[in-house]
């Protein structure tokens, strides 16, 4: 990793070196901004994976980082949803194929820690980008500058802070941006599994009353050709009980829950238990700050939307700031940042509330809600155009995607590729 001992000045300080922060830092550095990214790079395995959809893959391909992950992902060619709520009304199973919307796969599934470690390695070798593996202790927003003090005493000064420092964001708090927070009576249990039967690139969601239990295809490992990751939402009481089980007992309960779909389950390596919550920042921007990723929005892992949404934040921020610089605008000015906020508003609103409604529909056992859920799934199973619209919305989203996520971004940041970006770009393909 790059380390600097002196105080640093940059165009942009990215707070947080999780997947969202590192991705934003890479996009901003490649757009020609000088960037300092501050945060611990957490590469501990915890059974968590992320399904990255088509638009996110285009983003990583445009940044040239995707080859680093070749052979480390598994494609999701089909998504199947099976009702396991025991609803009084029969709820149909639904299956979505990527081929129906002209894609070979909806996206690719990868272990979180593998993604973060790879992005950090690339960041460390990227022009215009300094990665400080430290924490921000304090941050002040002044008229023209942002001043951050790191835990080791170093200081970073920048024109703008991109806050990607997660749910407890110090940058967001110090900027005086409030949040709306809510909780769900659910814990997500995550684990990597191996099994005798192939997953056939199908992600299968069992919709139970406590939430979905999802098997997502995972790349093979040595001697383990068939692997999946698991995200199982359960009540806090069930999580407490399962936490105390031996791996073999837990594997048995997983197998029961998924109707032995993939045969005998074995758990590979450590898993994790994550309490489910929702959070929405009251504003996406403030004076010399723009929020990105979980510093701005949190919701449960239904339909694999969280990081995909965060990457759209990152790509949009790089685009808005790139355009502002071409026009000679201050990248930290409220007017510039408002453009970012308005570009992101409806996407964030739709995902946060859509996932919330989906989750509450499952948690409720009221007959009218079950009826609505059943009718909705029936409509999606029977009506082709509706099903295809839902699939497109899930992987590519409505409205205009940021330029880096559009198909074949042949010339990136063309507006400022004429040399006005004094620090230059380091195109990676
Ligand atoms: C079980 C589960 C499954 C999921 N599956 C999917 C999926 O399939 N697809 C998908 O798109 N999304 C998925 N998500 C969501 C996705 O994992 C998150 O949206 C994503 O990891 C959030 O990334 P982030 O970088 O915003 O936040 P974080 O990963 O929380 O990173 C924030 C970083 O900021 C750092 N930080 C905090 N304070 C400071 C400070 N003071 N100074 C410096 N750094 C600081 C932290 O150390 C951390 O590294 C899932 C989530 C869960 C819980």
PDB file of N, CA and C and ligand atoms in Angstrom, residues 15-21 38-40 42 48-52 109 112 134-137 164-167 170 188 190 231 274 276 292-295 301 304-310, ligand 1:
ATOM      1  N   UNK A  15     -13.313   8.957   2.529  1.00  0.00           N
ATOM      2  CA  UNK A  15     -13.313   8.369   3.877  1.00  0.00           C
ATOM      3  C   UNK A  15     -13.867   6.965   3.777  1.00  0.00           C
ATOM      4  N   UNK A  16     -13.070   5.954   4.198  1.00  0.00           N
ATOM      5  CA  UNK A  16     -13.540   4.574   4.157  1.00  0.00           C
ATOM      6  C   UNK A  16     -12.932   3.813   3.007  1.00  0.00           C
ATOM      7  N   UNK A  17     -12.378   2.624   3.333  1.00  0.00           N
ATOM      8  CA  UNK A  17     -11.760   1.783   2.298  1.00  0.00           C
ATOM      9  C   UNK A  17     -12.491   0.450   2.208  1.00  0.00           C
ATOM     10  N   UNK A  18     -13.829   0.493   2.291  1.00  0.00           N
ATOM     11  CA  UNK A  18     -14.647  -0.688   1.982  1.00  0.00           C
ATOM     12  C   UNK A  18     -14.833  -0.729   0.469  1.00  0.00           C
ATOM     13  N   UNK A  19     -15.709  -1.605   0.007  1.00  0.00           N
ATOM     14  CA  UNK A  19     -15.886  -1.761  -1.446  1.00  0.00           C
ATOM     15  C   UNK A  19     -16.344  -0.451  -2.090  1.00  0.00           C
ATOM     16  N   UNK A  20     -17.245   0.275  -1.423  1.00  0.00           N
ATOM     17  CA  UNK A  20     -17.756   1.522  -2.016  1.00  0.00           C
ATOM     18  C   UNK A  20     -16.664   2.589  -2.048  1.00  0.00           C
ATOM     19  N   UNK A  21     -15.940   2.751  -0.944  1.00  0.00           N
ATOM     20  CA  UNK A  21     -14.901   3.783  -0.869  1.00  0.00           C
ATOM     21  C   UNK A  21     -13.784   3.534  -1.867  1.00  0.00           C
ATOM     22  N   UNK A  38      -8.805   6.980   2.914  1.00  0.00           N
ATOM     23  CA  UNK A  38      -8.391   6.626   4.280  1.00  0.00           C
ATOM     24  C   UNK A  38      -9.324   5.573   4.857  1.00  0.00           C
ATOM     25  N   UNK A  39      -8.752   4.471   5.324  1.00  0.00           N
ATOM     26  CA  UNK A  39      -9.562   3.448   5.990  1.00  0.00           C
ATOM     27  C   UNK A  39      -8.796   2.152   6.098  1.00  0.00           C
ATOM     28  N   UNK A  40      -9.165   1.346   7.092  1.00  0.00           N
ATOM     29  CA  UNK A  40      -8.573   0.007   7.211  1.00  0.00           C
ATOM     30  C   UNK A  40      -9.122  -0.865   6.100  1.00  0.00           C
ATOM     31  N   UNK A  42     -10.311  -4.225   5.297  1.00  0.00           N
ATOM     32  CA  UNK A  42     -10.722  -5.400   6.067  1.00  0.00           C
ATOM     33  C   UNK A  42     -10.832  -6.603   5.133  1.00  0.00           C
ATOM     34  N   UNK A  48     -19.461 -13.643   3.709  1.00  0.00           N
ATOM     35  CA  UNK A  48     -20.267 -12.689   2.922  1.00  0.00           C
ATOM     36  C   UNK A  48     -19.780 -12.598   1.489  1.00  0.00           C
ATOM     37  N   UNK A  49     -20.731 -12.602   0.582  1.00  0.00           N
ATOM     38  CA  UNK A  49     -20.399 -12.390  -0.826  1.00  0.00           C
ATOM     39  C   UNK A  49     -21.273 -11.261  -1.355  1.00  0.00           C
ATOM     40  N   UNK A  50     -20.912 -10.730  -2.504  1.00  0.00           N
ATOM     41  CA  UNK A  50     -21.801  -9.758  -3.168  1.00  0.00           C
ATOM     42  C   UNK A  50     -22.050 -10.207  -4.599  1.00  0.00           C
ATOM     43  N   UNK A  51     -23.315 -10.141  -4.969  1.00  0.00           N
ATOM     44  CA  UNK A  51     -23.677 -10.383  -6.361  1.00  0.00           C
ATOM     45  C   UNK A  51     -23.607  -9.033  -7.054  1.00  0.00           C
ATOM     46  N   UNK A  52     -22.690  -8.930  -8.008  1.00  0.00           N
ATOM     47  CA  UNK A  52     -22.528  -7.670  -8.751  1.00  0.00           C
ATOM     48  C   UNK A  52     -23.275  -7.797 -10.068  1.00  0.00           C
ATOM     49  N   UNK A 109     -21.103 -13.386  -8.747  1.00  0.00           N
ATOM     50  CA  UNK A 109     -21.020 -13.406  -7.281  1.00  0.00           C
ATOM     51  C   UNK A 109     -19.562 -13.562  -6.843  1.00  0.00           C
ATOM     52  N   UNK A 112     -16.852 -10.990  -0.539  1.00  0.00           N
ATOM     53  CA  UNK A 112     -16.607  -9.588  -0.166  1.00  0.00           C
ATOM     54  C   UNK A 112     -15.136  -9.290   0.055  1.00  0.00           C
ATOM     55  N   UNK A 134      -5.576   3.713   7.705  1.00  0.00           N
ATOM     56  CA  UNK A 134      -5.721   4.281   9.039  1.00  0.00           C
ATOM     57  C   UNK A 134      -7.170   4.718   9.193  1.00  0.00           C
ATOM     58  N   UNK A 135      -7.511   5.243  10.348  1.00  0.00           N
ATOM     59  CA  UNK A 135      -8.886   5.717  10.536  1.00  0.00           C
ATOM     60  C   UNK A 135      -8.882   7.234  10.682  1.00  0.00           C
ATOM     61  N   UNK A 136      -9.995   7.846  10.308  1.00  0.00           N
ATOM     62  CA  UNK A 136     -10.139   9.291  10.509  1.00  0.00           C
ATOM     63  C   UNK A 136     -10.607   9.512  11.943  1.00  0.00           C
ATOM     64  N   UNK A 137      -9.848  10.348  12.638  1.00  0.00           N
ATOM     65  CA  UNK A 137     -10.156  10.628  14.045  1.00  0.00           C
ATOM     66  C   UNK A 137     -11.078  11.826  14.154  1.00  0.00           C
ATOM     67  N   UNK A 164     -17.481   7.542   2.462  1.00  0.00           N
ATOM     68  CA  UNK A 164     -17.861   6.146   2.217  1.00  0.00           C
ATOM     69  C   UNK A 164     -17.455   5.342   3.440  1.00  0.00           C
ATOM     70  N   UNK A 165     -17.594   5.983   4.620  1.00  0.00           N
ATOM     71  CA  UNK A 165     -17.122   5.350   5.852  1.00  0.00           C
ATOM     72  C   UNK A 165     -18.244   4.633   6.588  1.00  0.00           C
ATOM     73  N   UNK A 166     -19.185   4.088   5.820  1.00  0.00           N
ATOM     74  CA  UNK A 166     -20.145   3.140   6.371  1.00  0.00           C
ATOM     75  C   UNK A 166     -21.197   3.709   7.302  1.00  0.00           C
ATOM     76  N   UNK A 167     -21.909   2.784   7.959  1.00  0.00           N
ATOM     77  CA  UNK A 167     -23.112   3.174   8.714  1.00  0.00           C
ATOM     78  C   UNK A 167     -22.850   4.199   9.812  1.00  0.00           C
ATOM     79  N   UNK A 170     -18.207   8.953  10.409  1.00  0.00           N
ATOM     80  CA  UNK A 170     -17.775  10.130  11.180  1.00  0.00           C
ATOM     81  C   UNK A 170     -17.886  11.381  10.297  1.00  0.00           C
ATOM     82  N   UNK A 188     -29.031 -11.706   9.649  1.00  0.00           N
ATOM     83  CA  UNK A 188     -28.611 -12.455   8.449  1.00  0.00           C
ATOM     84  C   UNK A 188     -27.435 -13.344   8.831  1.00  0.00           C
ATOM     85  N   UNK A 190     -24.541 -15.648   7.310  1.00  0.00           N
ATOM     86  CA  UNK A 190     -23.862 -15.848   6.027  1.00  0.00           C
ATOM     87  C   UNK A 190     -22.817 -16.949   6.164  1.00  0.00           C
ATOM     88  N   UNK A 231     -27.149 -16.645   2.311  1.00  0.00           N
ATOM     89  CA  UNK A 231     -27.620 -15.515   3.128  1.00  0.00           C
ATOM     90  C   UNK A 231     -28.972 -15.953   3.666  1.00  0.00           C
ATOM     91  N   UNK A 274     -25.303 -10.981  11.067  1.00  0.00           N
ATOM     92  CA  UNK A 274     -25.400  -9.527  10.904  1.00  0.00           C
ATOM     93  C   UNK A 274     -26.823  -9.047  11.205  1.00  0.00           C
ATOM     94  N   UNK A 276     -30.084  -6.931  11.080  1.00  0.00           N
ATOM     95  CA  UNK A 276     -30.625  -6.179   9.947  1.00  0.00           C
ATOM     96  C   UNK A 276     -31.198  -4.827  10.375  1.00  0.00           C
ATOM     97  N   UNK A 292     -21.551   8.448  -0.013  1.00  0.00           N
ATOM     98  CA  UNK A 292     -21.492   7.333  -0.961  1.00  0.00           C
ATOM     99  C   UNK A 292     -21.705   6.031  -0.185  1.00  0.00           C
ATOM    100  N   UNK A 293     -22.448   5.095  -0.740  1.00  0.00           N
ATOM    101  CA  UNK A 293     -22.569   3.761  -0.149  1.00  0.00           C
ATOM    102  C   UNK A 293     -23.322   3.769   1.168  1.00  0.00           C
ATOM    103  N   UNK A 294     -22.895   2.866   2.063  1.00  0.00           N
ATOM    104  CA  UNK A 294     -23.644   2.684   3.313  1.00  0.00           C
ATOM    105  C   UNK A 294     -23.552   3.870   4.268  1.00  0.00           C
ATOM    106  N   UNK A 295     -22.745   4.847   3.959  1.00  0.00           N
ATOM    107  CA  UNK A 295     -22.788   6.092   4.738  1.00  0.00           C
ATOM    108  C   UNK A 295     -24.087   6.835   4.426  1.00  0.00           C
ATOM    109  N   UNK A 301     -30.290  -7.376   2.839  1.00  0.00           N
ATOM    110  CA  UNK A 301     -29.766  -7.939   1.583  1.00  0.00           C
ATOM    111  C   UNK A 301     -30.810  -8.756   0.830  1.00  0.00           C
ATOM    112  N   UNK A 304     -30.085  -8.449  -3.619  1.00  0.00           N
ATOM    113  CA  UNK A 304     -28.673  -8.065  -3.858  1.00  0.00           C
ATOM    114  C   UNK A 304     -28.526  -6.648  -4.407  1.00  0.00           C
ATOM    115  N   UNK A 305     -29.072  -5.677  -3.695  1.00  0.00           N
ATOM    116  CA  UNK A 305     -29.081  -4.316  -4.240  1.00  0.00           C
ATOM    117  C   UNK A 305     -28.026  -3.381  -3.631  1.00  0.00           C
ATOM    118  N   UNK A 306     -27.547  -3.676  -2.395  1.00  0.00           N
ATOM    119  CA  UNK A 306     -26.769  -2.690  -1.628  1.00  0.00           C
ATOM    120  C   UNK A 306     -25.532  -2.151  -2.300  1.00  0.00           C
ATOM    121  N   UNK A 307     -24.578  -3.028  -2.603  1.00  0.00           N
ATOM    122  CA  UNK A 307     -23.333  -2.528  -3.188  1.00  0.00           C
ATOM    123  C   UNK A 307     -23.552  -2.063  -4.626  1.00  0.00           C
ATOM    124  N   UNK A 308     -24.462  -2.729  -5.322  1.00  0.00           N
ATOM    125  CA  UNK A 308     -24.753  -2.287  -6.700  1.00  0.00           C
ATOM    126  C   UNK A 308     -25.220  -0.830  -6.700  1.00  0.00           C
ATOM    127  N   UNK A 309     -26.055  -0.485  -5.716  1.00  0.00           N
ATOM    128  CA  UNK A 309     -26.520   0.904  -5.589  1.00  0.00           C
ATOM    129  C   UNK A 309     -25.337   1.828  -5.256  1.00  0.00           C
ATOM    130  N   UNK A 310     -24.472   1.355  -4.356  1.00  0.00           N
ATOM    131  CA  UNK A 310     -23.319   2.164  -3.938  1.00  0.00           C
ATOM    132  C   UNK A 310     -22.369   2.424  -5.097  1.00  0.00           C
TER     133      UNK A 310
HETATM  134  C1  LIG B   1     -25.427 -10.448   4.391  1.00  0.00           C
HETATM  135  C2  LIG B   1     -25.262  -9.394   3.340  1.00  0.00           C
HETATM  136  C3  LIG B   1     -25.272  -9.754   1.999  1.00  0.00           C
HETATM  137  C4  LIG B   1     -25.159  -8.767   1.001  1.00  0.00           C
HETATM  138  N1  LIG B   1     -25.194  -9.139  -0.309  1.00  0.00           N
HETATM  139  C5  LIG B   1     -25.102  -8.187  -1.263  1.00  0.00           C
HETATM  140  C6  LIG B   1     -25.135  -8.526  -2.654  1.00  0.00           C
HETATM  141  O1  LIG B   1     -25.243  -9.688  -3.023  1.00  0.00           O
HETATM  142  N2  LIG B   1     -25.054  -7.512  -3.573  1.00  0.00           N
HETATM  143  C7  LIG B   1     -24.937  -6.215  -3.201  1.00  0.00           C
HETATM  144  O2  LIG B   1     -24.886  -5.330  -4.068  1.00  0.00           O
HETATM  145  N3  LIG B   1     -24.894  -5.857  -1.892  1.00  0.00           N
HETATM  146  C8  LIG B   1     -24.964  -6.806  -0.933  1.00  0.00           C
HETATM  147  N4  LIG B   1     -24.899  -6.457   0.377  1.00  0.00           N
HETATM  148  C9  LIG B   1     -24.644  -5.070   0.728  1.00  0.00           C
HETATM  149  C10 LIG B   1     -23.163  -4.773   0.637  1.00  0.00           C
HETATM  150  O3  LIG B   1     -22.405  -5.764   1.299  1.00  0.00           O
HETATM  151  C11 LIG B   1     -22.894  -3.419   1.271  1.00  0.00           C
HETATM  152  O4  LIG B   1     -23.730  -2.473   0.657  1.00  0.00           O
HETATM  153  C12 LIG B   1     -21.461  -2.992   1.040  1.00  0.00           C
HETATM  154  O5  LIG B   1     -20.557  -3.947   1.518  1.00  0.00           O
HETATM  155  C13 LIG B   1     -21.254  -1.674   1.753  1.00  0.00           C
HETATM  156  O6  LIG B   1     -20.014  -1.189   1.382  1.00  0.00           O
HETATM  157  P1  LIG B   1     -19.523   0.206   1.968  1.00  0.00           P
HETATM  158  O7  LIG B   1     -18.138   0.339   1.470  1.00  0.00           O
HETATM  159  O8  LIG B   1     -20.516   1.275   1.712  1.00  0.00           O
HETATM  160  O9  LIG B   1     -19.553   0.026   3.553  1.00  0.00           O
HETATM  161  P2  LIG B   1     -18.562  -0.797   4.486  1.00  0.00           P
HETATM  162  O10 LIG B   1     -18.218  -2.109   3.877  1.00  0.00           O
HETATM  163  O11 LIG B   1     -19.180  -0.790   5.828  1.00  0.00           O
HETATM  164  O12 LIG B   1     -17.245   0.073   4.487  1.00  0.00           O
HETATM  165  C14 LIG B   1     -17.103   1.234   5.242  1.00  0.00           C
HETATM  166  C15 LIG B   1     -15.660   1.345   5.594  1.00  0.00           C
HETATM  167  O13 LIG B   1     -15.455   2.583   6.255  1.00  0.00           O
HETATM  168  C16 LIG B   1     -14.532   2.345   7.274  1.00  0.00           C
HETATM  169  N5  LIG B   1     -14.615   3.407   8.298  1.00  0.00           N
HETATM  170  C17 LIG B   1     -15.530   3.564   9.271  1.00  0.00           C
HETATM  171  N6  LIG B   1     -15.223   4.609  10.041  1.00  0.00           N
HETATM  172  C18 LIG B   1     -14.082   5.138   9.528  1.00  0.00           C
HETATM  173  C19 LIG B   1     -13.235   6.223   9.900  1.00  0.00           C
HETATM  174  N7  LIG B   1     -13.490   6.977  10.963  1.00  0.00           N
HETATM  175  N8  LIG B   1     -12.141   6.460   9.143  1.00  0.00           N
HETATM  176  C20 LIG B   1     -11.860   5.714   8.059  1.00  0.00           C
HETATM  177  N9  LIG B   1     -12.606   4.659   7.682  1.00  0.00           N
HETATM  178  C21 LIG B   1     -13.705   4.376   8.408  1.00  0.00           C
HETATM  179  C22 LIG B   1     -14.843   0.972   7.806  1.00  0.00           C
HETATM  180  O14 LIG B   1     -13.734   0.436   8.466  1.00  0.00           O
HETATM  181  C23 LIG B   1     -15.194   0.239   6.516  1.00  0.00           C
HETATM  182  O15 LIG B   1     -14.075  -0.408   5.958  1.00  0.00           O
HETATM  183  C24 LIG B   1     -25.027  -7.414   1.370  1.00  0.00           C
HETATM  184  C25 LIG B   1     -25.016  -7.061   2.736  1.00  0.00           C
HETATM  185  C26 LIG B   1     -25.136  -8.033   3.704  1.00  0.00           C
HETATM  186  C27 LIG B   1     -25.159  -7.629   5.155  1.00  0.00           C
END
